[in-house]
């Protein structure tokens, strides 16, 4: 099977995000590979290592620095990469899941992929929409929040994690779209020799606006704000005062 | 000056007077203002971005590390945001006789952060800058990183995760880089990569007089001037506040193998290690667990077979290719064989490696588990030449048996460094506690007699200042005192630690 992996360049998970000019401030902020996409890449590479997949292609949409993100995916073991270049913000402020799914649809048509692995959500937009929307546009079966994936004869069997428990879904034959959740695997650290080798792997660049896809945002973001700062705790004199505050100020007691 | 003249002869020992000239015959005279007033004065001169806290819980947290030493609270916790903040703070403190104790994350184990004379705990948490190699550039970057002193080693490795490089010094705790430099920390990879000392290239620090010092070089060798980086490494906050460090990085290994080997006696295991080192077989990690440690593990583990209750060596190897890896392991096996090693098992799969090393990884908790009700432990730290390693461990374990205390021993065998874990519980009798301390002190005596050092990695703090003269003789201690007194004449930089200054008082 030919596997395609979505790889998103997002604000690094360790960064303390600030709001500037009504949007998240991205200036000089450290960006990295979206952790859920990293899990998707790891799963794809494992499929290749177990000879279930013959080729893994990584795809990223964004500015020229996406090549760094793609380089990480290549160092983890992807064979080659496609960079769809655009300067539109990909954190929902400009480019939104609808357009992103349409872009992926075009790339997948060209690549002839059998299995598309995406992270369950981007940690910037937290939408979780690209996977399901893409499956809808392609008319393919989908499994989201995959916690375990096994290739069967012609298809895949996936364990899907929800708040209520785990369900096992069998897709008898490919193609299919799967979005990856935390418990699916623990991504490998790329080693130096692989990072060096990755510099020689092929990255094709396609301009986003050359794909004939409507890139406009159709949802308008009204406001972006930081959560209110946590108030300092106060000391209370005795249990009566505590009960009074819990009841009348915090409203957590009937 | 006027204060001094107004009160001529009557200098009461409990009061201290202000003297703008530092180092007045070793006696340091300061303002008669109470510490409370001096703190108010400090708070008044702080830049607005600098946090100042006197919250009781914060004071307590900043008055203890992870050792058996009692909590000694500072009078305030101050969080500078940049080197310039620290300059204002140290200048004020130096002038007003306010002690300063730099604080990373409080994981030190020899009472380093205890504020013996109160004062200010200088929390370095805002120093979080990280500069890592740019792997995307065409040129090949240097394997180095420059970080703020408050960055923990796991934060640094997290930032490095896509570079193929890592920071290898791995003490048990997730300490800050600044703290690791100040204590000369070390971990299980020292046998291959050395300690913190061998992994720092440059640093920036602030001295008690407000001088900002940038020293060291990003180049790999340096013969220019005095080795100030070396001086500050292990200085435990007594000479300056470290603000920024440039560390060496190493490649994340591609090929790893773990191995375990059981020996009849600790001597056999130690001789095997000594031979491996003489023959320069590259070891990534080489740890020794004594019998008591294996017993602790067998009692503690929840699943899996029991390990044989004998001294056991735990190895890790890394190599550029699977073949060279296999070669290293085979050579090690053959040397272990020569010393009666048995049950030599090795594997490369990550899950299997973790399982093989489980006894070593869970050692601390397994040891505490040996004593119901134990919440912490005294950790001893001794390092001797390899030729004396076996004898010192053997004599120590014999004494432990005689005293009837619980104390598994384990060692960084490749470095001749071993630790005993002496679990402590709140309900311990005075008798038991004094036995623990007796054993701990005897370990140091034994180590010094064997030509070793009273601390291989944990540092001096204030519990071991008494050993410095015994270990080095008066000359070295005199030189250390001279350095301390000229760099910090008012003895405000973590007073009471490392150097047993008799005359400096605050």
Short mmCIF file of N, CA and C in Angstrom, two decimals, chain B residues 15 33 55 69 131 153-154 172 183 190 211 223 236 248 281-282 317 320 426 433 438 462 464 467 469 474 497:
data_model
loop_
_atom_site.label_atom_id
_atom_site.label_comp_id
_atom_site.label_asym_id
_atom_site.label_seq_id
_atom_site.Cartn_x
_atom_site.Cartn_y
_atom_site.Cartn_z
N UNK B 15 25.86 42.02 67.58
CA UNK B 15 25.42 43.07 66.68
C UNK B 15 26.48 43.26 65.59
N UNK B 33 20.30 47.46 60.82
CA UNK B 33 18.91 47.20 60.44
C UNK B 33 18.63 45.71 60.53
N UNK B 55 5.79 34.49 50.81
CA UNK B 55 4.78 33.48 51.11
C UNK B 55 5.43 32.31 51.84
N UNK B 69 19.06 17.11 55.14
CA UNK B 69 19.32 18.33 55.89
C UNK B 69 18.00 19.05 56.18
N UNK B 131 19.18 27.97 22.88
CA UNK B 131 19.67 28.07 21.50
C UNK B 131 20.21 26.72 21.12
N UNK B 153 17.26 19.75 32.35
CA UNK B 153 17.88 18.93 31.29
C UNK B 153 16.82 18.26 30.43
N UNK B 154 15.65 17.97 31.01
CA UNK B 154 14.62 17.35 30.17
C UNK B 154 14.01 18.37 29.22
N UNK B 172 20.09 11.47 38.54
CA UNK B 172 18.75 10.94 38.81
C UNK B 172 17.65 11.96 38.69
N UNK B 183 26.90 22.28 40.91
CA UNK B 183 27.22 21.14 41.78
C UNK B 183 28.15 20.15 41.11
N UNK B 190 28.52 8.98 32.58
CA UNK B 190 29.84 9.56 32.82
C UNK B 190 30.96 8.64 32.36
N UNK B 211 29.90 42.15 38.87
CA UNK B 211 30.58 41.94 37.58
C UNK B 211 29.90 40.80 36.83
N UNK B 223 43.30 27.37 25.80
CA UNK B 223 44.44 27.57 26.69
C UNK B 223 44.55 29.02 27.12
N UNK B 236 29.04 25.63 43.75
CA UNK B 236 27.83 25.56 44.59
C UNK B 236 27.31 26.92 45.02
N UNK B 248 27.95 20.88 25.73
CA UNK B 248 28.22 20.00 24.59
C UNK B 248 27.03 19.08 24.39
N UNK B 281 37.38 -0.96 26.38
CA UNK B 281 36.16 -1.38 25.68
C UNK B 281 35.17 -0.24 25.92
N UNK B 282 34.61 0.33 24.86
CA UNK B 282 33.73 1.48 25.09
C UNK B 282 32.43 1.05 25.77
N UNK B 317 25.62 -0.41 25.71
CA UNK B 317 26.61 -0.14 24.68
C UNK B 317 25.97 0.64 23.55
N UNK B 320 28.34 2.91 16.10
CA UNK B 320 27.83 3.41 14.83
C UNK B 320 27.20 2.33 13.95
N UNK B 426 9.81 8.57 59.41
CA UNK B 426 9.59 9.55 60.47
C UNK B 426 9.66 8.94 61.86
N UNK B 433 18.68 6.22 63.66
CA UNK B 433 19.14 7.38 62.90
C UNK B 433 20.63 7.60 63.12
N UNK B 438 26.30 7.20 61.33
CA UNK B 438 27.62 6.62 61.61
C UNK B 438 28.14 5.89 60.37
N UNK B 462 26.85 21.60 52.97
CA UNK B 462 27.48 22.01 54.23
C UNK B 462 27.74 20.83 55.15
N UNK B 464 29.58 18.25 54.31
CA UNK B 464 30.90 17.64 54.07
C UNK B 464 32.05 18.64 54.10
N UNK B 467 35.30 17.65 55.67
CA UNK B 467 36.23 16.67 55.10
C UNK B 467 37.27 17.29 54.17
N UNK B 469 39.65 19.51 54.42
CA UNK B 469 41.06 19.56 54.82
C UNK B 469 41.66 18.16 54.90
N UNK B 474 45.98 21.20 54.10
CA UNK B 474 45.73 22.63 54.37
C UNK B 474 46.00 23.54 53.18
N UNK B 497 28.59 27.15 52.79
CA UNK B 497 28.71 25.98 51.93
C UNK B 497 30.13 25.86 51.39
#
